[in-house]
PDB file of C-alpha atoms in Angstrom:
ATOM      1  CA  MET A   1     -15.182 -47.082  47.749  1.00 43.00           C
ATOM      2  CA  PHE A   2     -15.762 -44.247  45.290  1.00 41.00           C
ATOM      3  CA  SER A   3     -12.367 -42.760  46.214  1.00 42.00           C
ATOM      4  CA  ALA A   4     -10.581 -46.079  45.639  1.00 44.00           C
ATOM      5  CA  ARG A   5     -12.311 -46.561  42.294  1.00 42.00           C
ATOM      6  CA  LYS A   6     -11.416 -43.014  41.291  1.00 42.00           C
ATOM      7  CA  ASN A   7      -7.762 -43.639  42.195  1.00 45.00           C
ATOM      8  CA  ARG A   8      -7.699 -46.811  40.080  1.00 42.00           C
ATOM      9  CA  GLN A   9      -9.193 -44.930  37.118  1.00 43.00           C
ATOM     10  CA  THR A  10      -6.643 -42.164  37.541  1.00 42.00           C
ATOM     11  CA  GLN A  11      -3.767 -44.640  37.614  1.00 42.00           C
ATOM     12  CA  SER A  12      -5.158 -46.450  34.558  1.00 41.00           C
ATOM     13  CA  SER A  13      -5.582 -43.247  32.552  1.00 40.00           C
ATOM     14  CA  ALA A  14      -2.152 -42.005  33.568  1.00 42.00           C
ATOM     15  CA  ALA A  15      -0.600 -45.019  31.894  1.00 48.00           C
ATOM     16  CA  THR A  16      -1.900 -44.126  28.415  1.00 50.00           C
ATOM     17  CA  PRO A  17       0.620 -42.737  25.877  1.00 51.00           C
ATOM     18  CA  LEU A  18      -1.373 -39.500  25.580  1.00 53.00           C
ATOM     19  CA  ASN A  19      -1.326 -38.796  29.314  1.00 59.00           C
ATOM     20  CA  LEU A  20       2.360 -39.645  29.519  1.00 58.00           C
ATOM     21  CA  LEU A  21       3.000 -37.256  26.647  1.00 56.00           C
ATOM     22  CA  VAL A  22       1.020 -34.418  28.232  1.00 56.00           C
ATOM     23  CA  SER A  23       2.772 -34.928  31.561  1.00 64.00           C
ATOM     24  CA  GLN A  24       6.182 -34.954  29.901  1.00 63.00           C
ATOM     25  CA  THR A  25       5.390 -31.835  27.894  1.00 60.00           C
ATOM     26  CA  ARG A  26       4.223 -29.926  30.951  1.00 62.00           C
ATOM     27  CA  ARG A  27       7.271 -30.970  32.963  1.00 66.00           C
ATOM     28  CA  ARG A  28       9.725 -29.869  30.264  1.00 63.00           C
ATOM     29  CA  ALA A  29       7.893 -26.644  29.549  1.00 60.00           C
ATOM     30  CA  ARG A  30       7.539 -25.577  33.224  1.00 64.00           C
ATOM     31  CA  PRO A  31      11.054 -24.047  33.572  1.00 68.00           C
ATOM     32  CA  LEU A  32      10.547 -22.107  30.362  1.00 63.00           C
ATOM     33  CA  ILE A  33       7.214 -20.707  31.520  1.00 64.00           C
ATOM     34  CA  ILE A  34       8.604 -19.761  34.941  1.00 67.00           C
ATOM     35  CA  ALA A  35      11.593 -18.016  33.353  1.00 65.00           C
ATOM     36  CA  GLY A  36       9.388 -16.180  30.904  1.00 63.00           C
ATOM     37  CA  THR A  37       6.991 -15.030  33.618  1.00 64.00           C
ATOM     38  CA  ALA A  38       9.877 -13.818  35.815  1.00 65.00           C
ATOM     39  CA  ALA A  39      11.369 -11.890  32.898  1.00 64.00           C
ATOM     40  CA  GLU A  40       7.990 -10.297  32.200  1.00 61.00           C
ATOM     41  CA  VAL A  41       7.669  -9.177  35.828  1.00 60.00           C
ATOM     42  CA  ILE A  42      11.168  -7.687  35.754  1.00 61.00           C
ATOM     43  CA  ALA A  43      10.464  -5.884  32.485  1.00 59.00           C
ATOM     44  CA  ALA A  44       7.174  -4.505  33.779  1.00 58.00           C
ATOM     45  CA  SER A  45       8.820  -3.333  36.989  1.00 57.00           C
ATOM     46  CA  SER A  46      11.602  -1.694  35.017  1.00 58.00           C
ATOM     47  CA  ALA A  47       9.092   0.142  32.867  1.00 56.00           C
ATOM     48  CA  LEU A  48       7.278   1.435  35.905  1.00 49.00           C
ATOM     49  CA  ALA A  49      10.551   2.557  37.399  1.00 52.00           C
ATOM     50  CA  SER A  50      11.506   4.257  34.114  1.00 57.00           C
ATOM     51  CA  LYS A  51      14.823   2.396  33.986  1.00 59.00           C
ATOM     52  CA  PHE A  52      14.326   1.517  30.293  1.00 59.00           C
ATOM     53  CA  PRO A  53      13.058   3.598  27.382  1.00 64.00           C
ATOM     54  CA  LEU A  54       9.339   3.205  26.799  1.00 62.00           C
ATOM     55  CA  TRP A  55       9.774   1.435  23.428  1.00 62.00           C
ATOM     56  CA  LEU A  56      12.198  -1.103  24.898  1.00 61.00           C
ATOM     57  CA  SER A  57       9.994  -1.808  27.897  1.00 59.00           C
ATOM     58  CA  SER A  58       6.977  -2.298  25.635  1.00 63.00           C
ATOM     59  CA  ALA A  59       8.933  -4.637  23.380  1.00 63.00           C
ATOM     60  CA  LEU A  60      10.061  -6.707  26.354  1.00 60.00           C
ATOM     61  CA  ILE A  61       6.595  -6.915  27.850  1.00 63.00           C
ATOM     62  CA  VAL A  62       5.072  -8.117  24.536  1.00 64.00           C
ATOM     63  CA  GLY A  63       8.012 -10.035  23.097  1.00 69.00           C
ATOM     64  CA  ILE A  64       9.019 -12.199  26.050  1.00 66.00           C
ATOM     65  CA  PRO A  65       5.575 -13.795  26.637  1.00 67.00           C
ATOM     66  CA  LEU A  66       5.199 -14.256  22.861  1.00 69.00           C
ATOM     67  CA  GLY A  67       8.603 -15.917  22.629  1.00 72.00           C
ATOM     68  CA  THR A  68       7.730 -18.121  25.608  1.00 69.00           C
ATOM     69  CA  ALA A  69       4.509 -19.271  23.934  1.00 70.00           C
ATOM     70  CA  VAL A  70       6.272 -20.000  20.641  1.00 72.00           C
ATOM     71  CA  GLY A  71       8.995 -21.979  22.407  1.00 71.00           C
ATOM     72  CA  TYR A  72       6.382 -23.948  24.340  1.00 70.00           C
ATOM     73  CA  GLU A  73       4.465 -24.861  21.165  1.00 72.00           C
ATOM     74  CA  ARG A  74       7.638 -25.918  19.347  1.00 74.00           C
ATOM     75  CA  ASN A  75       8.679 -28.075  22.274  1.00 72.00           C
ATOM     76  CA  LYS A  76       5.229 -29.691  22.365  1.00 67.00           C
ATOM     77  CA  ALA A  77       5.281 -30.350  18.611  1.00 68.00           C
ATOM     78  CA  ARG A  78       8.669 -32.085  18.822  1.00 67.00           C
ATOM     79  CA  LEU A  79       7.486 -34.240  21.722  1.00 65.00           C
ATOM     80  CA  LEU A  80       4.283 -35.146  19.865  1.00 64.00           C
ATOM     81  CA  GLU A  81       6.234 -36.208  16.778  1.00 64.00           C
ATOM     82  CA  ARG A  82       8.599 -38.372  18.811  1.00 60.00           C
ATOM     83  CA  GLN A  83       5.722 -39.897  20.759  1.00 58.00           C
ATOM     84  CA  LEU A  84       3.858 -40.679  17.510  1.00 59.00           C
ATOM     85  CA  ASP A  85       6.891 -42.560  16.204  1.00 56.00           C
ATOM     86  CA  GLN A  86       7.154 -44.505  19.466  1.00 53.00           C
ATOM     87  CA  VAL A  87       3.448 -45.409  19.597  1.00 52.00           C
ATOM     88  CA  TYR A  88       3.208 -46.633  15.991  1.00 60.00           C
ATOM     89  CA  HIS A  89       6.813 -47.869  15.662  1.00 75.00           C
ATOM     90  CA  PHE A  90       7.304 -46.323  12.220  1.00 88.00           C
ATOM     91  CA  ASP A  91      10.528 -47.327  10.515  1.00 91.00           C
ATOM     92  CA  ARG A  92      10.134 -44.781   7.710  1.00 94.00           C
ATOM     93  CA  LYS A  93       8.502 -41.534   6.671  1.00 95.00           C
ATOM     94  CA  TYR A  94       7.514 -40.851   3.065  1.00 97.00           C
ATOM     95  CA  THR A  95       8.210 -37.377   1.741  1.00 97.00           C
ATOM     96  CA  ARG A  96       6.550 -38.224  -1.596  1.00 98.00           C
ATOM     97  CA  TRP A  97       4.217 -41.042  -2.686  1.00 98.00           C
ATOM     98  CA  LEU A  98       2.725 -41.417  -6.168  1.00 98.00           C
ATOM     99  CA  THR A  99       0.665 -44.357  -7.389  1.00 97.00           C
ATOM    100  CA  ARG A 100      -0.992 -44.395 -10.822  1.00 98.00           C
ATOM    101  CA  TRP A 101      -2.934 -47.161 -12.598  1.00 97.00           C
ATOM    102  CA  THR A 102      -3.455 -46.845 -16.366  1.00 98.00           C
ATOM    103  CA  MET A 103      -6.016 -49.276 -17.806  1.00 97.00           C
ATOM    104  CA  ARG A 104      -6.350 -50.838 -21.284  1.00 95.00           C
ATOM    105  CA  GLU A 105      -7.971 -53.814 -23.005  1.00 93.00           C
ATOM    106  CA  ALA A 106      -6.630 -57.252 -22.092  1.00 90.00           C
ATOM    107  CA  GLU A 107      -6.094 -60.233 -24.379  1.00 87.00           C
ATOM    108  CA  VAL A 108      -8.573 -62.155 -22.209  1.00 84.00           C
ATOM    109  CA  GLU A 109     -12.188 -61.236 -22.850  1.00 87.00           C
ATOM    110  CA  GLY A 110     -13.916 -59.671 -19.869  1.00 88.00           C
ATOM    111  CA  TYR A 111     -10.745 -58.282 -18.271  1.00 90.00           C
ATOM    112  CA  TRP A 112      -8.651 -55.130 -18.338  1.00 93.00           C
ATOM    113  CA  SER A 113      -4.890 -54.929 -18.263  1.00 93.00           C
ATOM    114  CA  GLY A 114      -3.236 -52.367 -16.032  1.00 94.00           C
ATOM    115  CA  THR A 115       0.118 -50.619 -15.761  1.00 96.00           C
ATOM    116  CA  HIS A 116       1.100 -49.343 -12.347  1.00 96.00           C
ATOM    117  CA  ARG A 117       3.470 -46.410 -12.065  1.00 98.00           C
ATOM    118  CA  GLY A 118       4.971 -46.119  -8.609  1.00 98.00           C
ATOM    119  CA  GLU A 119       7.244 -43.417  -7.216  1.00 98.00           C
ATOM    120  CA  ARG A 120       8.391 -43.291  -3.582  1.00 98.00           C
ATOM    121  CA  GLU A 121      10.758 -41.047  -1.669  1.00 98.00           C
ATOM    122  CA  PHE A 122      11.259 -41.765   2.025  1.00 97.00           C
ATOM    123  CA  VAL A 123      13.548 -41.279   5.027  1.00 96.00           C
ATOM    124  CA  ALA A 124      14.540 -44.236   7.203  1.00 96.00           C
ATOM    125  CA  LEU A 125      13.660 -43.785  10.889  1.00 93.00           C
ATOM    126  CA  ALA A 126      15.118 -47.188  11.795  1.00 93.00           C
ATOM    127  CA  PRO A 127      17.314 -49.719   9.944  1.00 96.00           C
ATOM    128  CA  ILE A 128      15.413 -51.028   6.867  1.00 97.00           C
ATOM    129  CA  ARG A 129      16.292 -54.260   5.073  1.00 97.00           C
ATOM    130  CA  SER A 130      13.834 -53.988   2.166  1.00 97.00           C
ATOM    131  CA  TRP A 131      10.944 -52.051   0.638  1.00 97.00           C
ATOM    132  CA  THR A 132       7.948 -54.110  -0.537  1.00 95.00           C
ATOM    133  CA  TRP A 133       5.082 -53.536  -2.973  1.00 95.00           C
ATOM    134  CA  ASN A 134       2.075 -55.858  -3.122  1.00 90.00           C
ATOM    135  CA  ILE A 135      -1.526 -56.124  -4.241  1.00 86.00           C
ATOM    136  CA  ASN A 136      -4.185 -58.612  -3.141  1.00 80.00           C
ATOM    137  CA  ARG A 137      -5.810 -61.138  -5.471  1.00 70.00           C
ATOM    138  CA  ARG A 138      -9.564 -61.373  -4.872  1.00 66.00           C
ATOM    139  CA  SER A 139     -10.066 -64.548  -6.915  1.00 63.00           C
ATOM    140  CA  ASP A 140      -8.126 -67.269  -8.725  1.00 61.00           C
ATOM    141  CA  GLY A 141      -8.946 -65.567 -12.012  1.00 60.00           C
ATOM    142  CA  ASP A 142      -7.057 -62.417 -11.008  1.00 63.00           C
ATOM    143  CA  LEU A 143      -3.415 -61.885 -11.871  1.00 61.00           C
ATOM    144  CA  PRO A 144      -2.609 -65.351 -13.325  1.00 62.00           C
ATOM    145  CA  PHE A 145       1.158 -65.842 -13.180  1.00 66.00           C
ATOM    146  CA  SER A 146       1.654 -68.802 -15.518  1.00 66.00           C
ATOM    147  CA  GLU A 147      -0.280 -67.643 -18.598  1.00 77.00           C
ATOM    148  CA  TYR A 148       0.092 -63.873 -18.215  1.00 80.00           C
ATOM    149  CA  PRO A 149       3.034 -63.075 -15.915  1.00 85.00           C
ATOM    150  CA  PRO A 150       3.449 -59.455 -14.726  1.00 89.00           C
ATOM    151  CA  THR A 151       6.568 -57.644 -15.923  1.00 92.00           C
ATOM    152  CA  LEU A 152       8.662 -54.978 -14.219  1.00 95.00           C
ATOM    153  CA  SER A 153      10.272 -52.163 -16.235  1.00 96.00           C
ATOM    154  CA  ASN A 154      11.811 -48.698 -15.858  1.00 97.00           C
ATOM    155  CA  GLN A 155      12.842 -49.650 -12.334  1.00 97.00           C
ATOM    156  CA  ARG A 156      15.205 -47.346 -10.493  1.00 97.00           C
ATOM    157  CA  ALA A 157      16.325 -47.184  -6.854  1.00 97.00           C
ATOM    158  CA  THR A 158      18.874 -44.914  -5.188  1.00 97.00           C
ATOM    159  CA  ARG A 159      19.969 -44.209  -1.621  1.00 97.00           C
ATOM    160  CA  SER A 160      21.747 -41.243  -0.067  1.00 97.00           C
ATOM    161  CA  GLY A 161      24.320 -43.410   1.745  1.00 94.00           C
ATOM    162  CA  ASP A 162      26.762 -46.062   0.582  1.00 95.00           C
ATOM    163  CA  GLY A 163      25.275 -49.402  -0.403  1.00 96.00           C
ATOM    164  CA  LEU A 164      23.298 -51.315  -3.025  1.00 96.00           C
ATOM    165  CA  CYS A 165      19.610 -51.302  -4.027  1.00 97.00           C
ATOM    166  CA  ALA A 166      18.386 -54.407  -5.886  1.00 96.00           C
ATOM    167  CA  PHE A 167      14.934 -55.117  -7.384  1.00 96.00           C
ATOM    168  CA  ASN A 168      13.651 -58.673  -7.240  1.00 94.00           C
ATOM    169  CA  GLN A 169      11.072 -59.967  -9.741  1.00 91.00           C
ATOM    170  CA  PRO A 170       7.278 -59.944  -9.197  1.00 90.00           C
ATOM    171  CA  HIS A 171       6.026 -63.235  -7.801  1.00 86.00           C
ATOM    172  CA  LYS A 172       3.034 -64.853  -6.142  1.00 81.00           C
ATOM    173  CA  LEU A 173       3.002 -64.914  -2.361  1.00 77.00           C
ATOM    174  CA  SER A 174      -0.124 -66.452  -0.844  1.00 74.00           C
ATOM    175  CA  SER A 175      -2.948 -64.308  -2.274  1.00 74.00           C
ATOM    176  CA  ASN A 176      -0.701 -61.382  -3.233  1.00 81.00           C
ATOM    177  CA  LEU A 177       1.277 -60.194  -6.214  1.00 86.00           C
ATOM    178  CA  THR A 178       4.464 -58.767  -4.734  1.00 90.00           C
ATOM    179  CA  PHE A 179       8.068 -57.736  -5.274  1.00 94.00           C
ATOM    180  CA  ALA A 180      10.702 -56.028  -3.142  1.00 96.00           C
ATOM    181  CA  VAL A 181      13.740 -53.752  -3.306  1.00 97.00           C
ATOM    182  CA  GLU A 182      16.544 -55.107  -1.129  1.00 97.00           C
ATOM    183  CA  PHE A 183      19.074 -52.809   0.584  1.00 98.00           C
ATOM    184  CA  GLU A 184      22.592 -54.052   1.308  1.00 96.00           C
ATOM    185  CA  PRO A 185      23.639 -53.014   3.854  1.00 97.00           C
ATOM    186  CA  MET A 186      20.372 -51.988   5.509  1.00 97.00           C
ATOM    187  CA  LEU A 187      19.259 -48.371   5.206  1.00 97.00           C
ATOM    188  CA  ARG A 188      20.554 -46.450   8.199  1.00 96.00           C
ATOM    189  CA  PRO A 189      18.358 -44.095  10.285  1.00 95.00           C
ATOM    190  CA  GLY A 190      18.301 -40.707   8.574  1.00 95.00           C
ATOM    191  CA  GLU A 191      19.234 -42.164   5.178  1.00 97.00           C
ATOM    192  CA  LYS A 192      17.011 -41.268   2.211  1.00 98.00           C
ATOM    193  CA  ALA A 193      15.870 -43.568  -0.598  1.00 98.00           C
ATOM    194  CA  GLU A 194      14.069 -43.016  -3.918  1.00 98.00           C
ATOM    195  CA  ILE A 195      12.262 -45.786  -5.839  1.00 98.00           C
ATOM    196  CA  SER A 196      10.378 -45.684  -9.153  1.00 98.00           C
ATOM    197  CA  PHE A 197       9.048 -48.427 -11.438  1.00 98.00           C
ATOM    198  CA  ASP A 198       6.400 -49.515 -13.946  1.00 98.00           C
ATOM    199  CA  LEU A 199       4.615 -52.823 -13.342  1.00 96.00           C
ATOM    200  CA  ASP A 200       2.557 -54.205 -16.224  1.00 94.00           C
ATOM    201  CA  VAL A 201      -0.242 -56.660 -15.303  1.00 91.00           C
ATOM    202  CA  PRO A 202      -1.669 -58.251 -18.492  1.00 90.00           C
ATOM    203  CA  ARG A 203      -4.817 -59.578 -16.771  1.00 87.00           C
ATOM    204  CA  PHE A 204      -5.708 -57.235 -13.966  1.00 88.00           C
ATOM    205  CA  ILE A 205      -9.383 -56.578 -13.138  1.00 88.00           C
ATOM    206  CA  PRO A 206     -12.857 -57.185 -14.641  1.00 90.00           C
ATOM    207  CA  ALA A 207     -13.909 -55.140 -17.637  1.00 93.00           C
ATOM    208  CA  THR A 208     -17.651 -55.893 -17.490  1.00 93.00           C
ATOM    209  CA  LEU A 209     -20.389 -56.308 -14.904  1.00 92.00           C
ATOM    210  CA  THR A 210     -20.746 -59.948 -15.973  1.00 90.00           C
ATOM    211  CA  THR A 211     -17.133 -60.718 -15.035  1.00 88.00           C
ATOM    212  CA  LEU A 212     -17.374 -58.606 -11.874  1.00 88.00           C
ATOM    213  CA  ARG A 213     -20.377 -60.610 -10.633  1.00 88.00           C
ATOM    214  CA  MET A 214     -18.343 -63.822 -10.931  1.00 85.00           C
ATOM    215  CA  ARG A 215     -15.757 -62.591  -8.408  1.00 79.00           C
ATOM    216  CA  PRO A 216     -15.996 -62.788  -4.611  1.00 77.00           C
ATOM    217  CA  PRO A 217     -17.282 -59.466  -3.238  1.00 76.00           C
ATOM    218  CA  ALA A 218     -14.839 -57.031  -1.716  1.00 76.00           C
ATOM    219  CA  LYS A 219     -14.453 -57.179   2.072  1.00 77.00           C
ATOM    220  CA  ILE A 220     -15.845 -53.632   2.250  1.00 81.00           C
ATOM    221  CA  ALA A 221     -18.575 -53.188  -0.335  1.00 81.00           C
ATOM    222  CA  THR A 222     -18.041 -50.638  -3.077  1.00 85.00           C
ATOM    223  CA  PRO A 223     -20.840 -48.154  -3.872  1.00 88.00           C
ATOM    224  CA  GLY A 224     -23.214 -50.151  -6.069  1.00 86.00           C
ATOM    225  CA  GLU A 225     -21.796 -52.602  -8.593  1.00 87.00           C
ATOM    226  CA  THR A 226     -18.441 -50.953  -9.131  1.00 92.00           C
ATOM    227  CA  GLU A 227     -14.768 -51.916  -9.361  1.00 92.00           C
ATOM    228  CA  GLY A 228     -11.899 -49.943  -7.868  1.00 92.00           C
ATOM    229  CA  CYS A 229      -8.252 -49.478  -6.871  1.00 93.00           C
ATOM    230  CA  THR A 230      -7.359 -48.909  -3.215  1.00 93.00           C
ATOM    231  CA  THR A 231      -4.359 -47.405  -1.415  1.00 95.00           C
ATOM    232  CA  ASP A 232      -3.942 -47.864   2.346  1.00 95.00           C
ATOM    233  CA  ILE A 233      -2.049 -45.303   4.445  1.00 95.00           C
ATOM    234  CA  ALA A 234       0.153 -47.185   6.913  1.00 93.00           C
ATOM    235  CA  CYS A 235       3.051 -44.694   7.383  1.00 93.00           C
ATOM    236  CA  PRO A 236       3.356 -40.900   7.597  1.00 94.00           C
ATOM    237  CA  ILE A 237       3.323 -39.282   4.130  1.00 96.00           C
ATOM    238  CA  ASP A 238       4.047 -35.626   3.353  1.00 96.00           C
ATOM    239  CA  GLU A 239       2.849 -35.520  -0.282  1.00 98.00           C
ATOM    240  CA  PHE A 240       0.403 -38.212  -1.439  1.00 98.00           C
ATOM    241  CA  THR A 241      -0.901 -38.595  -5.006  1.00 98.00           C
ATOM    242  CA  GLN A 242      -3.186 -41.346  -6.306  1.00 98.00           C
ATOM    243  CA  GLU A 243      -4.428 -41.532  -9.902  1.00 98.00           C
ATOM    244  CA  VAL A 244      -6.428 -43.892 -12.119  1.00 98.00           C
ATOM    245  CA  VAL A 245      -6.516 -43.382 -15.900  1.00 98.00           C
ATOM    246  CA  ILE A 246      -9.211 -45.150 -17.976  1.00 97.00           C
ATOM    247  CA  PRO A 247      -9.642 -44.730 -21.759  1.00 97.00           C
ATOM    248  CA  GLU A 248     -13.174 -43.587 -22.605  1.00 96.00           C
ATOM    249  CA  ARG A 249     -13.588 -46.393 -25.153  1.00 95.00           C
ATOM    250  CA  LEU A 250     -13.626 -48.918 -22.268  1.00 95.00           C
ATOM    251  CA  GLY A 251     -17.079 -47.634 -21.299  1.00 94.00           C
ATOM    252  CA  SER A 252     -16.606 -46.868 -17.599  1.00 95.00           C
ATOM    253  CA  ARG A 253     -18.856 -44.317 -15.898  1.00 94.00           C
ATOM    254  CA  ARG A 254     -19.922 -42.972 -12.484  1.00 95.00           C
ATOM    255  CA  HIS A 255     -16.349 -42.435 -11.315  1.00 97.00           C
ATOM    256  CA  GLY A 256     -15.834 -41.527  -7.669  1.00 97.00           C
ATOM    257  CA  LEU A 257     -13.844 -41.834  -4.439  1.00 97.00           C
ATOM    258  CA  GLN A 258     -14.660 -43.881  -1.340  1.00 96.00           C
ATOM    259  CA  VAL A 259     -12.702 -43.217   1.869  1.00 97.00           C
ATOM    260  CA  LEU A 260     -12.609 -45.815   4.632  1.00 95.00           C
ATOM    261  CA  ARG A 261     -11.003 -46.206   8.033  1.00 93.00           C
ATOM    262  CA  ARG A 262     -11.041 -49.496   9.941  1.00 86.00           C
ATOM    263  CA  ASP A 263     -13.864 -50.858   7.771  1.00 84.00           C
ATOM    264  CA  ASN A 264     -16.067 -47.778   8.200  1.00 91.00           C
ATOM    265  CA  ASP A 265     -16.769 -44.738   6.051  1.00 93.00           C
ATOM    266  CA  PHE A 266     -14.316 -41.971   6.979  1.00 96.00           C
ATOM    267  CA  ILE A 267     -16.800 -39.099   6.959  1.00 95.00           C
ATOM    268  CA  VAL A 268     -14.446 -36.431   8.368  1.00 96.00           C
ATOM    269  CA  GLU A 269     -11.830 -37.142   5.685  1.00 97.00           C
ATOM    270  CA  VAL A 270     -14.461 -37.122   2.928  1.00 96.00           C
ATOM    271  CA  GLU A 271     -15.537 -33.660   4.067  1.00 96.00           C
ATOM    272  CA  HIS A 272     -11.918 -32.447   4.189  1.00 97.00           C
ATOM    273  CA  ILE A 273     -11.300 -33.642   0.629  1.00 97.00           C
ATOM    274  CA  ARG A 274     -14.508 -31.984  -0.568  1.00 96.00           C
ATOM    275  CA  GLN A 275     -13.749 -28.648   1.091  1.00 96.00           C
ATOM    276  CA  HIS A 276     -10.193 -28.508  -0.296  1.00 96.00           C
ATOM    277  CA  GLY A 277     -11.020 -29.850  -3.765  1.00 97.00           C
ATOM    278  CA  ALA A 278      -8.411 -32.587  -3.338  1.00 97.00           C
ATOM    279  CA  PHE A 279     -10.205 -35.120  -5.569  1.00 98.00           C
ATOM    280  CA  SER A 280     -11.157 -34.584  -9.196  1.00 97.00           C
ATOM    281  CA  VAL A 281     -12.545 -36.494 -12.179  1.00 98.00           C
ATOM    282  CA  SER A 282     -11.647 -34.991 -15.537  1.00 97.00           C
ATOM    283  CA  ARG A 283     -11.274 -35.765 -19.222  1.00 96.00           C
ATOM    284  CA  SER A 284      -7.849 -35.628 -20.832  1.00 96.00           C
ATOM    285  CA  ILE A 285      -5.881 -36.886 -23.852  1.00 95.00           C
ATOM    286  CA  LEU A 286      -3.311 -39.690 -23.539  1.00 93.00           C
ATOM    287  CA  ASP A 287      -1.536 -41.162 -26.572  1.00 91.00           C
ATOM    288  CA  ASN A 288      -3.949 -39.284 -28.850  1.00 93.00           C
ATOM    289  CA  GLU A 289      -7.092 -40.754 -27.292  1.00 95.00           C
ATOM    290  CA  PRO A 290      -9.588 -39.370 -24.737  1.00 97.00           C
ATOM    291  CA  VAL A 291      -9.323 -40.753 -21.213  1.00 97.00           C
ATOM    292  CA  TRP A 292     -10.924 -40.343 -17.806  1.00 98.00           C
ATOM    293  CA  VAL A 293      -8.503 -39.238 -15.079  1.00 98.00           C
ATOM    294  CA  MET A 294      -9.329 -39.634 -11.392  1.00 98.00           C
ATOM    295  CA  ARG A 295      -6.841 -37.835  -9.191  1.00 98.00           C
ATOM    296  CA  LEU A 296      -6.417 -37.394  -5.427  1.00 98.00           C
ATOM    297  CA  GLY A 297      -3.755 -34.988  -4.143  1.00 98.00           C
ATOM    298  CA  ARG A 298      -3.521 -34.931  -0.344  1.00 97.00           C
ATOM    299  CA  ASN A 299      -0.772 -33.600   1.922  1.00 96.00           C
ATOM    300  CA  HIS A 300      -0.338 -35.497   5.195  1.00 96.00           C
ATOM    301  CA  PRO A 301      -3.157 -38.049   4.723  1.00 96.00           C
ATOM    302  CA  PRO A 302      -4.429 -39.475   8.035  1.00 94.00           C
ATOM    303  CA  LEU A 303      -3.021 -42.798   9.186  1.00 92.00           C
ATOM    304  CA  SER A 304      -5.148 -45.929   8.637  1.00 92.00           C
ATOM    305  CA  ALA A 305      -7.166 -44.208   5.896  1.00 96.00           C
ATOM    306  CA  SER A 306      -7.974 -46.228   2.756  1.00 96.00           C
ATOM    307  CA  TYR A 307      -8.638 -44.370  -0.498  1.00 97.00           C
ATOM    308  CA  ARG A 308     -10.600 -46.361  -3.080  1.00 96.00           C
ATOM    309  CA  MET A 309     -11.178 -44.905  -6.530  1.00 97.00           C
ATOM    310  CA  TYR A 310     -14.145 -46.682  -8.117  1.00 96.00           C
ATOM    311  CA  TRP A 311     -16.061 -46.779 -11.388  1.00 97.00           C
ATOM    312  CA  GLU A 312     -19.088 -48.546 -12.850  1.00 95.00           C
ATOM    313  CA  LEU A 313     -18.424 -51.072 -15.604  1.00 94.00           C
ATOM    314  CA  PRO A 314     -20.398 -51.647 -18.814  1.00 92.00           C
ATOM    315  CA  LYS A 315     -22.665 -54.696 -18.896  1.00 85.00           C
ATOM    316  CA  GLU A 316     -20.898 -56.161 -21.927  1.00 74.00           C
TER     317      GLU A 316
END
């Protein structure tokens, strides 16, 4: 009985993507290892028989196993990358991602306006029809479209291949504010695209604790009574930058960063950011006035991570 159960467990574990990957890597690397070992034996035998000069024999004995190991690791890395794409079904990879929110007073009392600067550079891994940007509305008071419609400006989109890139206008979709860049024809695998834009939201988020307390709470609670801006990592990114700029006159304080993964605190990533000094809060000057700048610069951020920059609001 124990043997049968063990066989079932072995068959079940063998079906996982990781086990399939390891098996495939070992199978492809086996001829290389055998060839490298045989060459090392021949070189060692030749050195003992004094058929080669001592320096050449030494170089062969050290160099061939080293070259074998390097080739094995490169082969494994390529297989891992391909397997990662297959498991997650990525249709793109970002080489550069920048998102920046700059806050200011709104015409509506109790709210801030916000301007979002977005810059994206990515490579298509599969045919792509469109690129989409969106942000969730937490309450009916957020992002009103009729009285204070968002506006898109400084938009630019290019592609490395032949075809068109067209921005559509921001609009309401369910509980989201969204817009898209359409590609005609679709982006082809291997084709590169660059997108940049400014999106102005006249009534964006609460400016005071009083207004904040009137909103539904966030799905994942922020530290204390704070507001924030969140970016979710859903695709591979080489160079990731997230910034929030808040004028000092708006009265925010206790600025910080919360990192989540699948609704839990991402402790390992928090420690990585701390050790590498990837997140900072500093004072600067923008348009001749002092501002707070929160900045996160992270190469290759982990998938499924959510980075939330938060701040405490004034009571009034």
